[in-house]
Amino acid sequence: MKRKEVNSSRIPIYRDAGFELYDAETTARAFSDETDPVQKPELYIYSRYRNPTVVAAEEEIMKLEQTSWALLTQSGMSAIDIALSIFQKGKTTSPWLFFSEIYGGTISYAESVLKNRRGLDIHSFNPVMERYDMASFESLMKKLKPEIVYFETISNPMLIVPDAAKVIKIAKKYRALVIVDNTFATPYLWRPAKYGADIVVHSATKYFSGHGNLTAGVLCGNDPHHLKAALEYRKLIGHMLSADDAYRLHTQMQTFSLRFRQQCRNAHQVADLLVKSKKISRVWYPGLKGHPSYSEAAYLFGDKGFGGMVTFDLAGKSKAEKRRRRDCFIKAVSDKIRLIPTLGDPGTILIPVESVWGARYPEPGMIRLSIGFEEYEELESTIKGALQVI
Ligand code: PLP
């Protein structure tokens, strides 16, 4: 049965598992064009390969990151898996270098999948006093000659911003491929591909979705060879986003810059508020002049903002006292600011850093806030009220 075109202004949700190909000749053409960058509407084959609703959402991300291609996946981790795996060349793979301050899941993936299971030579580059030193990075590049350099534009939970343009320049000088996780900065603040990054990845679960109601990932870039390899890998491993999630992502992305702008503004105001409190010993926000990455962040992001994440440490004479204050703060704000282990949600949410990272960040008073796009006044009164109670 053929369906009529309707005058809808929305993208359709194509829930087809397999698409109708009509005859043997079309089928042969569809299969031979399988990894063509542009899929002809009459040649879709199977939703694990490519799906038109997913392609529509990918086009929105290409516009945002200003790249020539983008591929959506069912999580940020699967986007990271594709971005890295397409460069693995069996036993001949050279060292891969990861900046140490990256998402914990990516650290575990590098350790447990890349190193322990696949036998890759994985190295780490550490900051000193919460700053990545570019001279040390260059000497490590010279010595190690890694094939891949992987970093995040804003790290988690201390929000360290590397001199990202310089990192890419140095990496390119030593012929390394550069992969950047731009989840925290988003293209609203900085576009790594414009500065030469080969692949940009995102957990689209976070700011692109912005509503905490779906899990998705994306990788994007400009090199057609990378696109071909990524399309093939996504198809074979089955890291594909569903049409339903792509539809919701597409819709929610229409408000991305409005939401993120407000989140950056709220975050800056919250950081300014927290810094003034005697009950807080330290605040990490790259927009504060006292943050170790302030100059890198100001240089990269200009006057657009400094992101929507704020981390702080509650003051206390002992670890026990800090823990007591932390628990009291979490309880006092819980009606408005809930403990939800994600970020980029509409409302402000928090996580206790010690409980999530354990020995890596053992300060019991540390709390990471993912600032929402609610009215700032509401946020201020909730936080002020909690600081009075503790
Ligand atoms: N990258 C960053 C910076 C993240 O924070 C996360 C998750 O928190 C991921 C990647 C993984 O994304 P997902 O949870 O969508 O797989």
mmCIF file of C-alpha atoms and ligand atoms in Angstrom:
data_model
loop_
_atom_site.group_PDB
_atom_site.id
_atom_site.type_symbol
_atom_site.label_atom_id
_atom_site.label_comp_id
_atom_site.label_asym_id
_atom_site.label_seq_id
_atom_site.Cartn_x
_atom_site.Cartn_y
_atom_site.Cartn_z
ATOM 1 C CA MET A 1 0.000 0.000 0.000
ATOM 2 C CA LYS A 2 1.468 3.414 -1.017
ATOM 3 C CA ARG A 3 1.083 6.324 1.377
ATOM 4 C CA LYS A 4 0.251 9.871 0.248
ATOM 5 C CA GLU A 5 2.570 12.791 0.969
ATOM 6 C CA VAL A 6 1.111 15.011 3.716
ATOM 7 C CA ASN A 7 1.793 18.677 4.379
ATOM 8 C CA SER A 8 3.723 18.061 7.602
ATOM 9 C CA SER A 9 6.503 20.455 8.613
ATOM 10 C CA ARG A 10 8.172 17.850 10.853
ATOM 11 C CA ILE A 11 10.692 15.221 9.796
ATOM 12 C CA PRO A 12 8.991 11.827 9.529
ATOM 13 C CA ILE A 13 10.037 9.006 11.864
ATOM 14 C CA TYR A 14 10.978 6.168 9.523
ATOM 15 C CA ARG A 15 10.605 3.060 11.613
ATOM 16 C CA ASP A 16 11.423 0.677 8.761
ATOM 17 C CA ALA A 17 13.871 -2.075 9.669
ATOM 18 C CA GLY A 18 14.415 -2.755 5.951
ATOM 19 C CA PHE A 19 13.405 -0.416 3.076
ATOM 20 C CA GLU A 20 11.492 -1.517 0.009
ATOM 21 C CA LEU A 21 13.788 -1.845 -3.036
ATOM 22 C CA TYR A 22 11.247 -2.908 -5.727
ATOM 23 C CA ASP A 23 13.530 -4.869 -8.094
ATOM 24 C CA ALA A 24 16.852 -6.658 -8.472
ATOM 25 C CA GLU A 25 18.499 -3.823 -10.399
ATOM 26 C CA THR A 26 17.669 -1.232 -7.642
ATOM 27 C CA THR A 27 18.852 -3.700 -5.013
ATOM 28 C CA ALA A 28 22.198 -4.110 -6.783
ATOM 29 C CA ARG A 29 22.579 -0.300 -7.014
ATOM 30 C CA ALA A 30 21.645 0.151 -3.357
ATOM 31 C CA PHE A 31 24.223 -2.374 -2.183
ATOM 32 C CA SER A 32 26.988 -1.008 -4.401
ATOM 33 C CA ASP A 33 26.310 2.585 -3.152
ATOM 34 C CA GLU A 34 26.159 1.467 0.472
ATOM 35 C CA THR A 35 29.027 3.638 1.762
ATOM 36 C CA ASP A 36 28.376 6.619 -0.499
ATOM 37 C CA PRO A 37 28.450 9.765 1.672
ATOM 38 C CA VAL A 38 25.073 10.891 0.312
ATOM 39 C CA GLN A 39 22.349 8.286 0.447
ATOM 40 C CA LYS A 40 19.798 8.533 -2.383
ATOM 41 C CA PRO A 41 16.238 8.415 -0.961
ATOM 42 C CA GLU A 42 15.283 5.446 -3.118
ATOM 43 C CA LEU A 43 18.364 3.467 -2.087
ATOM 44 C CA TYR A 44 18.030 3.097 1.672
ATOM 45 C CA ILE A 45 18.583 -0.558 2.557
ATOM 46 C CA TYR A 46 18.352 -1.326 6.249
ATOM 47 C CA SER A 47 18.135 0.913 9.337
ATOM 48 C CA ARG A 48 21.301 -0.454 10.949
ATOM 49 C CA TYR A 49 23.190 0.861 7.875
ATOM 50 C CA ARG A 50 21.452 4.217 7.469
ATOM 51 C CA ASN A 51 18.082 5.741 8.198
ATOM 52 C CA PRO A 52 16.580 8.990 6.795
ATOM 53 C CA THR A 53 15.365 10.283 10.190
ATOM 54 C CA VAL A 54 18.856 9.722 11.598
ATOM 55 C CA VAL A 55 20.379 11.477 8.558
ATOM 56 C CA ALA A 56 18.131 14.533 9.182
ATOM 57 C CA ALA A 57 19.433 14.800 12.760
ATOM 58 C CA GLU A 58 23.026 14.289 11.535
ATOM 59 C CA GLU A 59 22.586 17.251 9.188
ATOM 60 C CA GLU A 60 21.729 19.482 12.187
ATOM 61 C CA ILE A 61 24.950 18.463 13.924
ATOM 62 C CA MET A 62 26.996 19.067 10.745
ATOM 63 C CA LYS A 63 25.644 22.632 10.729
ATOM 64 C CA LEU A 64 26.535 23.130 14.390
ATOM 65 C CA GLU A 65 30.076 21.685 14.248
ATOM 66 C CA GLN A 66 30.531 22.985 10.664
ATOM 67 C CA THR A 67 31.860 19.653 9.440
ATOM 68 C CA SER A 68 31.170 17.901 6.143
ATOM 69 C CA TRP A 69 29.838 14.750 7.806
ATOM 70 C CA ALA A 70 28.343 13.541 11.108
ATOM 71 C CA LEU A 71 27.260 10.071 12.183
ATOM 72 C CA LEU A 72 24.893 9.441 15.062
ATOM 73 C CA THR A 73 25.250 6.448 17.361
ATOM 74 C CA GLN A 74 23.237 5.041 20.235
ATOM 75 C CA SER A 75 25.546 6.495 22.929
ATOM 76 C CA GLY A 76 28.542 8.758 23.426
ATOM 77 C CA MET A 77 30.628 5.668 24.214
ATOM 78 C CA SER A 78 29.775 4.033 20.895
ATOM 79 C CA ALA A 79 30.764 7.240 19.052
ATOM 80 C CA ILE A 80 34.106 7.128 20.906
ATOM 81 C CA ASP A 81 34.499 3.434 20.051
ATOM 82 C CA ILE A 82 34.018 4.161 16.323
ATOM 83 C CA ALA A 83 36.237 7.275 16.344
ATOM 84 C CA LEU A 84 39.129 5.254 17.778
ATOM 85 C CA SER A 85 38.570 1.803 16.290
ATOM 86 C CA ILE A 86 38.683 2.955 12.666
ATOM 87 C CA PHE A 87 42.341 3.875 13.203
ATOM 88 C CA GLN A 88 43.373 0.547 14.709
ATOM 89 C CA LYS A 89 45.659 -1.361 12.362
ATOM 90 C CA GLY A 90 46.195 -4.646 14.219
ATOM 91 C CA LYS A 91 49.747 -5.280 15.430
ATOM 92 C CA THR A 92 51.181 -2.311 13.509
ATOM 93 C CA THR A 93 49.250 0.305 15.508
ATOM 94 C CA SER A 94 51.636 2.895 17.049
ATOM 95 C CA PRO A 95 51.141 4.431 20.540
ATOM 96 C CA TRP A 96 47.935 6.369 21.277
ATOM 97 C CA LEU A 97 48.063 9.311 23.680
ATOM 98 C CA PHE A 98 45.121 10.286 25.908
ATOM 99 C CA PHE A 99 45.030 13.421 28.050
ATOM 100 C CA SER A 100 44.533 12.162 31.597
ATOM 101 C CA GLU A 101 41.581 14.433 32.531
ATOM 102 C CA ILE A 102 38.854 12.876 30.422
ATOM 103 C CA TYR A 103 35.503 11.201 31.111
ATOM 104 C CA GLY A 104 35.957 8.203 33.472
ATOM 105 C CA GLY A 105 34.150 5.890 31.026
ATOM 106 C CA THR A 106 36.658 6.798 28.297
ATOM 107 C CA ILE A 107 39.577 6.125 30.674
ATOM 108 C CA SER A 108 38.114 2.693 31.523
ATOM 109 C CA TYR A 109 37.461 1.986 27.817
ATOM 110 C CA ALA A 110 41.084 2.856 26.921
ATOM 111 C CA GLU A 111 42.388 0.688 29.762
ATOM 112 C CA SER A 112 40.068 -2.262 29.600
ATOM 113 C CA VAL A 113 39.127 -2.490 25.894
ATOM 114 C CA LEU A 114 41.993 -0.863 23.997
ATOM 115 C CA LYS A 115 44.899 -1.896 26.223
ATOM 116 C CA ASN A 116 43.880 -5.112 27.973
ATOM 117 C CA ARG A 117 41.689 -6.714 25.308
ATOM 118 C CA ARG A 118 43.092 -5.335 22.050
ATOM 119 C CA GLY A 119 46.713 -5.005 23.227
ATOM 120 C CA LEU A 120 47.180 -1.381 22.128
ATOM 121 C CA ASP A 121 49.984 0.792 23.459
ATOM 122 C CA ILE A 122 48.090 3.417 25.477
ATOM 123 C CA HIS A 123 49.777 6.444 27.090
ATOM 124 C CA SER A 124 48.583 9.274 29.256
ATOM 125 C CA PHE A 125 49.511 12.983 29.390
ATOM 126 C CA ASN A 126 48.960 14.578 32.804
ATOM 127 C CA PRO A 127 48.445 18.191 33.838
ATOM 128 C CA VAL A 128 50.706 19.753 36.471
ATOM 129 C CA MET A 129 48.926 21.878 39.101
ATOM 130 C CA GLU A 130 45.694 21.521 37.080
ATOM 131 C CA ARG A 131 47.264 22.876 33.870
ATOM 132 C CA TYR A 132 48.427 21.146 30.718
ATOM 133 C CA ASP A 133 51.888 22.451 29.904
ATOM 134 C CA MET A 134 52.423 22.786 26.158
ATOM 135 C CA ALA A 135 56.242 22.520 26.301
ATOM 136 C CA SER A 136 55.943 19.153 28.121
ATOM 137 C CA PHE A 137 53.316 18.066 25.595
ATOM 138 C CA GLU A 138 55.623 18.888 22.704
ATOM 139 C CA SER A 139 58.557 16.981 24.218
ATOM 140 C CA LEU A 140 56.309 13.958 24.841
ATOM 141 C CA MET A 141 55.079 14.096 21.220
ATOM 142 C CA LYS A 142 58.680 14.215 19.995
ATOM 143 C CA LYS A 143 59.647 11.209 22.114
ATOM 144 C CA LEU A 144 56.523 9.035 21.769
ATOM 145 C CA LYS A 145 55.368 9.922 18.226
ATOM 146 C CA PRO A 146 51.811 8.741 18.895
ATOM 147 C CA GLU A 147 49.461 8.029 16.036
ATOM 148 C CA ILE A 148 46.473 9.499 17.902
ATOM 149 C CA VAL A 149 46.043 12.318 20.411
ATOM 150 C CA TYR A 150 42.739 12.338 22.324
ATOM 151 C CA PHE A 151 41.524 15.101 24.645
ATOM 152 C CA GLU A 152 38.421 16.929 25.929
ATOM 153 C CA THR A 153 37.856 20.670 25.437
ATOM 154 C CA ILE A 154 36.665 21.046 29.055
ATOM 155 C CA SER A 155 37.517 18.263 31.516
ATOM 156 C CA ASN A 156 35.462 16.727 34.276
ATOM 157 C CA PRO A 157 35.102 17.472 37.241
ATOM 158 C CA MET A 158 37.809 20.164 37.589
ATOM 159 C CA LEU A 159 36.930 21.801 34.247
ATOM 160 C CA ILE A 160 40.488 22.048 32.954
ATOM 161 C CA VAL A 161 40.676 23.647 29.509
ATOM 162 C CA PRO A 162 43.810 22.798 27.518
ATOM 163 C CA ASP A 163 45.222 25.297 25.035
ATOM 164 C CA ALA A 164 43.284 23.240 22.481
ATOM 165 C CA ALA A 165 44.300 25.106 19.318
ATOM 166 C CA LYS A 166 47.951 24.651 20.305
ATOM 167 C CA VAL A 167 47.466 20.972 21.201
ATOM 168 C CA ILE A 168 46.112 20.368 17.688
ATOM 169 C CA LYS A 169 48.924 22.389 16.079
ATOM 170 C CA ILE A 170 51.632 20.464 17.950
ATOM 171 C CA ALA A 171 49.930 17.106 17.302
ATOM 172 C CA LYS A 172 49.761 17.900 13.575
ATOM 173 C CA LYS A 173 53.459 18.879 13.550
ATOM 174 C CA TYR A 174 54.197 15.287 14.652
ATOM 175 C CA ARG A 175 51.642 13.871 12.176
ATOM 176 C CA ALA A 176 49.227 12.584 14.809
ATOM 177 C CA LEU A 177 45.484 12.315 14.214
ATOM 178 C CA VAL A 178 43.475 14.359 16.693
ATOM 179 C CA ILE A 179 40.193 13.283 18.272
ATOM 180 C CA VAL A 180 38.405 15.784 20.511
ATOM 181 C CA ASP A 181 35.494 15.088 22.863
ATOM 182 C CA ASN A 182 33.630 18.417 22.672
ATOM 183 C CA THR A 183 30.677 17.399 24.907
ATOM 184 C CA PHE A 184 31.252 19.985 27.668
ATOM 185 C CA ALA A 185 32.220 22.951 25.449
ATOM 186 C CA THR A 186 29.802 22.192 22.581
ATOM 187 C CA PRO A 187 30.205 23.967 19.218
ATOM 188 C CA TYR A 188 28.513 26.980 20.837
ATOM 189 C CA LEU A 189 31.844 27.711 22.560
ATOM 190 C CA TRP A 190 34.442 26.133 20.243
ATOM 191 C CA ARG A 191 34.667 24.083 17.058
ATOM 192 C CA PRO A 192 37.703 21.752 17.127
ATOM 193 C CA ALA A 193 37.382 20.724 13.444
ATOM 194 C CA LYS A 194 37.923 24.340 12.351
ATOM 195 C CA TYR A 195 41.331 24.165 14.036
ATOM 196 C CA GLY A 196 42.299 20.895 12.375
ATOM 197 C CA ALA A 197 40.896 18.176 14.678
ATOM 198 C CA ASP A 198 40.251 15.069 12.568
ATOM 199 C CA ILE A 199 37.253 13.780 14.500
ATOM 200 C CA VAL A 200 34.988 15.514 17.018
ATOM 201 C CA VAL A 201 32.879 13.336 19.309
ATOM 202 C CA HIS A 202 29.964 14.155 21.614
ATOM 203 C CA SER A 203 27.807 12.462 24.107
ATOM 204 C CA ALA A 204 24.615 13.814 22.477
ATOM 205 C CA THR A 205 22.857 12.513 25.606
ATOM 206 C CA LYS A 206 23.963 15.790 27.209
ATOM 207 C CA TYR A 207 23.621 19.301 25.734
ATOM 208 C CA PHE A 208 22.455 18.354 22.218
ATOM 209 C CA SER A 209 19.504 16.428 23.643
ATOM 210 C CA GLY A 210 19.310 18.797 26.611
ATOM 211 C CA HIS A 211 16.310 17.122 28.237
ATOM 212 C CA GLY A 212 17.766 14.035 29.918
ATOM 213 C CA ASN A 213 15.372 11.806 27.990
ATOM 214 C CA LEU A 214 17.565 9.948 25.496
ATOM 215 C CA THR A 215 21.004 8.397 25.072
ATOM 216 C CA ALA A 216 22.930 9.204 21.881
ATOM 217 C CA GLY A 217 26.390 9.941 20.557
ATOM 218 C CA VAL A 218 27.846 11.542 17.473
ATOM 219 C CA LEU A 219 31.160 11.694 15.657
ATOM 220 C CA CYS A 220 31.870 14.222 12.944
ATOM 221 C CA GLY A 221 34.694 15.318 10.685
ATOM 222 C CA ASN A 222 35.715 16.421 7.204
ATOM 223 C CA ASP A 223 37.800 13.589 5.749
ATOM 224 C CA PRO A 224 35.700 11.387 3.401
ATOM 225 C CA HIS A 225 37.982 8.392 4.085
ATOM 226 C CA HIS A 226 37.210 8.644 7.783
ATOM 227 C CA LEU A 227 33.489 8.856 6.964
ATOM 228 C CA LYS A 228 33.667 5.713 4.825
ATOM 229 C CA ALA A 229 35.530 3.802 7.547
ATOM 230 C CA ALA A 230 33.134 5.051 10.259
ATOM 231 C CA LEU A 231 30.030 4.163 8.214
ATOM 232 C CA GLU A 232 31.342 0.653 7.692
ATOM 233 C CA TYR A 233 32.307 0.187 11.349
ATOM 234 C CA ARG A 234 28.949 1.539 12.609
ATOM 235 C CA LYS A 235 27.127 -0.850 10.297
ATOM 236 C CA LEU A 236 29.191 -3.890 11.265
ATOM 237 C CA ILE A 237 29.157 -3.299 15.027
ATOM 238 C CA GLY A 238 25.565 -2.029 15.010
ATOM 239 C CA HIS A 239 26.214 1.217 16.918
ATOM 240 C CA MET A 240 23.239 2.863 15.175
ATOM 241 C CA LEU A 241 20.804 5.376 16.753
ATOM 242 C CA SER A 242 17.106 4.529 16.478
ATOM 243 C CA ALA A 243 14.804 6.659 14.300
ATOM 244 C CA ASP A 244 12.670 7.530 17.357
ATOM 245 C CA ASP A 245 15.652 8.857 19.312
ATOM 246 C CA ALA A 246 16.938 10.674 16.213
ATOM 247 C CA TYR A 247 13.538 12.373 15.845
ATOM 248 C CA ARG A 248 13.559 13.570 19.449
ATOM 249 C CA LEU A 249 17.180 14.677 19.190
ATOM 250 C CA HIS A 250 16.403 16.583 15.982
ATOM 251 C CA THR A 251 13.476 18.370 17.650
ATOM 252 C CA GLN A 252 15.333 19.143 20.868
ATOM 253 C CA MET A 253 18.379 20.470 19.028
ATOM 254 C CA GLN A 254 16.299 23.309 17.643
ATOM 255 C CA THR A 255 16.620 25.002 21.037
ATOM 256 C CA PHE A 256 20.241 23.979 21.660
ATOM 257 C CA SER A 257 21.912 27.411 21.503
ATOM 258 C CA LEU A 258 19.128 29.127 23.478
ATOM 259 C CA ARG A 259 19.413 26.525 26.228
ATOM 260 C CA PHE A 260 23.198 26.399 26.302
ATOM 261 C CA ARG A 261 23.562 30.197 26.339
ATOM 262 C CA GLN A 262 21.285 30.353 29.385
ATOM 263 C CA GLN A 263 23.151 27.451 31.043
ATOM 264 C CA CYS A 264 26.482 29.286 30.571
ATOM 265 C CA ARG A 265 25.010 32.512 32.004
ATOM 266 C CA ASN A 266 23.467 30.744 34.995
ATOM 267 C CA ALA A 267 26.685 28.789 35.626
ATOM 268 C CA HIS A 268 28.791 31.950 35.666
ATOM 269 C CA GLN A 269 26.403 33.607 38.128
ATOM 270 C CA VAL A 270 26.339 30.512 40.350
ATOM 271 C CA ALA A 271 30.164 30.382 40.319
ATOM 272 C CA ASP A 272 30.281 34.078 41.330
ATOM 273 C CA LEU A 273 27.804 33.378 44.130
ATOM 274 C CA LEU A 274 29.676 30.336 45.466
ATOM 275 C CA VAL A 275 33.047 32.094 45.428
ATOM 276 C CA LYS A 276 31.689 34.690 47.904
ATOM 277 C CA SER A 277 30.592 32.083 50.460
ATOM 278 C CA LYS A 278 32.796 31.372 53.494
ATOM 279 C CA LYS A 279 31.288 27.883 53.647
ATOM 280 C CA ILE A 280 33.005 26.958 50.401
ATOM 281 C CA SER A 281 36.760 26.477 50.243
ATOM 282 C CA ARG A 282 37.151 26.365 46.469
ATOM 283 C CA VAL A 283 35.149 26.811 43.264
ATOM 284 C CA TRP A 284 36.187 25.412 39.869
ATOM 285 C CA TYR A 285 34.726 27.354 36.937
ATOM 286 C CA PRO A 286 36.872 28.294 33.923
ATOM 287 C CA GLY A 287 35.198 31.720 33.757
ATOM 288 C CA LEU A 288 36.584 32.694 37.172
ATOM 289 C CA LYS A 289 39.888 34.561 37.041
ATOM 290 C CA GLY A 290 41.256 32.293 39.801
ATOM 291 C CA HIS A 291 40.665 29.076 37.812
ATOM 292 C CA PRO A 292 43.947 27.553 36.518
ATOM 293 C CA SER A 293 42.517 27.422 32.950
ATOM 294 C CA TYR A 294 41.030 30.925 32.900
ATOM 295 C CA SER A 295 43.464 32.267 30.273
ATOM 296 C CA GLU A 296 43.111 29.207 27.992
ATOM 297 C CA ALA A 297 39.313 29.339 28.293
ATOM 298 C CA ALA A 298 39.110 33.103 27.660
ATOM 299 C CA TYR A 299 41.375 32.719 24.625
ATOM 300 C CA LEU A 300 39.371 29.802 23.153
ATOM 301 C CA PHE A 301 35.824 30.847 23.988
ATOM 302 C CA GLY A 302 36.145 34.654 23.859
ATOM 303 C CA ASP A 303 33.023 36.291 25.283
ATOM 304 C CA LYS A 304 30.622 33.446 24.454
ATOM 305 C CA GLY A 305 30.682 31.887 27.927
ATOM 306 C CA PHE A 306 32.525 29.203 29.878
ATOM 307 C CA GLY A 307 30.195 26.226 29.912
ATOM 308 C CA GLY A 308 27.429 25.001 32.159
ATOM 309 C CA MET A 309 29.378 23.008 34.760
ATOM 310 C CA VAL A 310 30.493 24.270 38.182
ATOM 311 C CA THR A 311 32.378 22.235 40.794
ATOM 312 C CA PHE A 312 32.961 23.349 44.384
ATOM 313 C CA ASP A 313 34.448 22.066 47.623
ATOM 314 C CA LEU A 314 32.678 22.652 50.921
ATOM 315 C CA ALA A 315 34.899 23.922 53.729
ATOM 316 C CA GLY A 316 35.399 21.841 56.886
ATOM 317 C CA LYS A 317 38.022 21.111 59.535
ATOM 318 C CA SER A 318 38.023 17.360 58.882
ATOM 319 C CA LYS A 319 36.913 14.887 56.225
ATOM 320 C CA ALA A 320 34.045 13.848 58.492
ATOM 321 C CA GLU A 321 32.843 17.439 58.844
ATOM 322 C CA LYS A 322 33.066 17.972 55.061
ATOM 323 C CA ARG A 323 31.045 14.805 54.458
ATOM 324 C CA ARG A 324 28.403 15.958 56.955
ATOM 325 C CA ARG A 325 28.129 19.342 55.234
ATOM 326 C CA ARG A 326 27.995 17.751 51.801
ATOM 327 C CA ASP A 327 25.149 15.438 52.827
ATOM 328 C CA CYS A 328 23.336 18.337 54.455
ATOM 329 C CA PHE A 329 23.719 20.498 51.313
ATOM 330 C CA ILE A 330 22.422 17.696 49.054
ATOM 331 C CA LYS A 331 19.394 17.234 51.322
ATOM 332 C CA ALA A 332 18.690 20.946 51.598
ATOM 333 C CA VAL A 333 18.561 21.495 47.819
ATOM 334 C CA SER A 334 16.924 18.159 46.904
ATOM 335 C CA ASP A 335 13.473 19.600 46.106
ATOM 336 C CA LYS A 336 14.919 21.756 43.335
ATOM 337 C CA ILE A 337 18.395 20.340 42.573
ATOM 338 C CA ARG A 338 18.327 16.581 42.338
ATOM 339 C CA LEU A 339 21.164 14.062 42.545
ATOM 340 C CA ILE A 340 21.192 12.656 39.009
ATOM 341 C CA PRO A 341 24.417 11.261 37.531
ATOM 342 C CA THR A 342 24.292 12.913 34.104
ATOM 343 C CA LEU A 343 24.660 16.491 32.845
ATOM 344 C CA GLY A 344 23.065 18.981 30.474
ATOM 345 C CA ASP A 345 19.541 18.461 31.859
ATOM 346 C CA PRO A 346 16.933 21.289 31.769
ATOM 347 C CA GLY A 347 17.124 21.804 35.555
ATOM 348 C CA THR A 348 20.260 22.044 37.684
ATOM 349 C CA ILE A 349 21.403 18.637 38.988
ATOM 350 C CA LEU A 350 24.349 17.545 41.108
ATOM 351 C CA ILE A 351 26.670 14.665 41.968
ATOM 352 C CA PRO A 352 28.919 14.181 45.005
ATOM 353 C CA VAL A 353 32.364 13.888 43.397
ATOM 354 C CA GLU A 354 33.928 11.501 45.947
ATOM 355 C CA SER A 355 31.081 8.985 45.574
ATOM 356 C CA VAL A 356 31.523 8.855 41.789
ATOM 357 C CA TRP A 357 35.287 9.115 41.332
ATOM 358 C CA GLY A 358 36.485 7.564 44.629
ATOM 359 C CA ALA A 359 40.241 7.813 45.146
ATOM 360 C CA ARG A 360 40.761 9.891 41.985
ATOM 361 C CA TYR A 361 39.172 12.968 43.609
ATOM 362 C CA PRO A 362 39.066 12.087 47.300
ATOM 363 C CA GLU A 363 37.840 15.459 48.627
ATOM 364 C CA PRO A 364 34.587 14.561 50.435
ATOM 365 C CA GLY A 365 33.225 18.114 50.243
ATOM 366 C CA MET A 366 33.340 18.263 46.428
ATOM 367 C CA ILE A 367 30.055 18.624 44.538
ATOM 368 C CA ARG A 368 29.684 18.940 40.764
ATOM 369 C CA LEU A 369 26.741 20.967 39.498
ATOM 370 C CA SER A 370 25.349 20.670 35.998
ATOM 371 C CA ILE A 371 23.562 23.986 35.694
ATOM 372 C CA GLY A 372 20.164 24.051 34.016
ATOM 373 C CA PHE A 373 18.311 26.722 32.076
ATOM 374 C CA GLU A 374 15.811 27.630 34.810
ATOM 375 C CA GLU A 375 15.508 31.248 35.986
ATOM 376 C CA TYR A 376 18.707 32.228 37.829
ATOM 377 C CA GLU A 377 16.777 33.810 40.750
ATOM 378 C CA GLU A 378 15.237 30.431 41.584
ATOM 379 C CA LEU A 379 18.640 28.765 41.527
ATOM 380 C CA GLU A 380 20.191 31.481 43.674
ATOM 381 C CA SER A 381 17.574 31.221 46.407
ATOM 382 C CA THR A 382 17.891 27.391 46.527
ATOM 383 C CA ILE A 383 21.687 27.525 46.839
ATOM 384 C CA LYS A 384 21.703 30.454 49.303
ATOM 385 C CA GLY A 385 19.121 28.647 51.458
ATOM 386 C CA ALA A 386 21.215 25.446 51.547
ATOM 387 C CA LEU A 387 24.422 27.327 52.393
ATOM 388 C CA GLN A 388 22.636 28.903 55.370
ATOM 389 C CA VAL A 389 21.532 25.494 56.675
ATOM 390 C CA ILE A 390 24.883 23.680 56.532
HETATM 391 N N1 PLP B 1 32.093 12.001 26.942
HETATM 392 C C1 PLP B 1 31.842 12.749 28.030
HETATM 393 C C2 PLP B 1 32.601 14.006 28.244
HETATM 394 C C3 PLP B 1 30.884 12.324 28.964
HETATM 395 O O1 PLP B 1 30.644 13.070 30.055
HETATM 396 C C4 PLP B 1 30.180 11.113 28.734
HETATM 397 C C5 PLP B 1 29.174 10.630 29.698
HETATM 398 O O2 PLP B 1 28.973 11.159 30.753
HETATM 399 C C6 PLP B 1 30.479 10.365 27.588
HETATM 400 C C7 PLP B 1 31.424 10.836 26.709
HETATM 401 C C8 PLP B 1 29.757 9.086 27.305
HETATM 402 O O3 PLP B 1 28.508 9.374 26.786
HETATM 403 P P1 PLP B 1 27.213 8.411 26.906
HETATM 404 O O4 PLP B 1 26.876 8.313 28.345
HETATM 405 O O5 PLP B 1 26.198 9.096 26.075
HETATM 406 O O6 PLP B 1 27.635 7.096 26.340
#
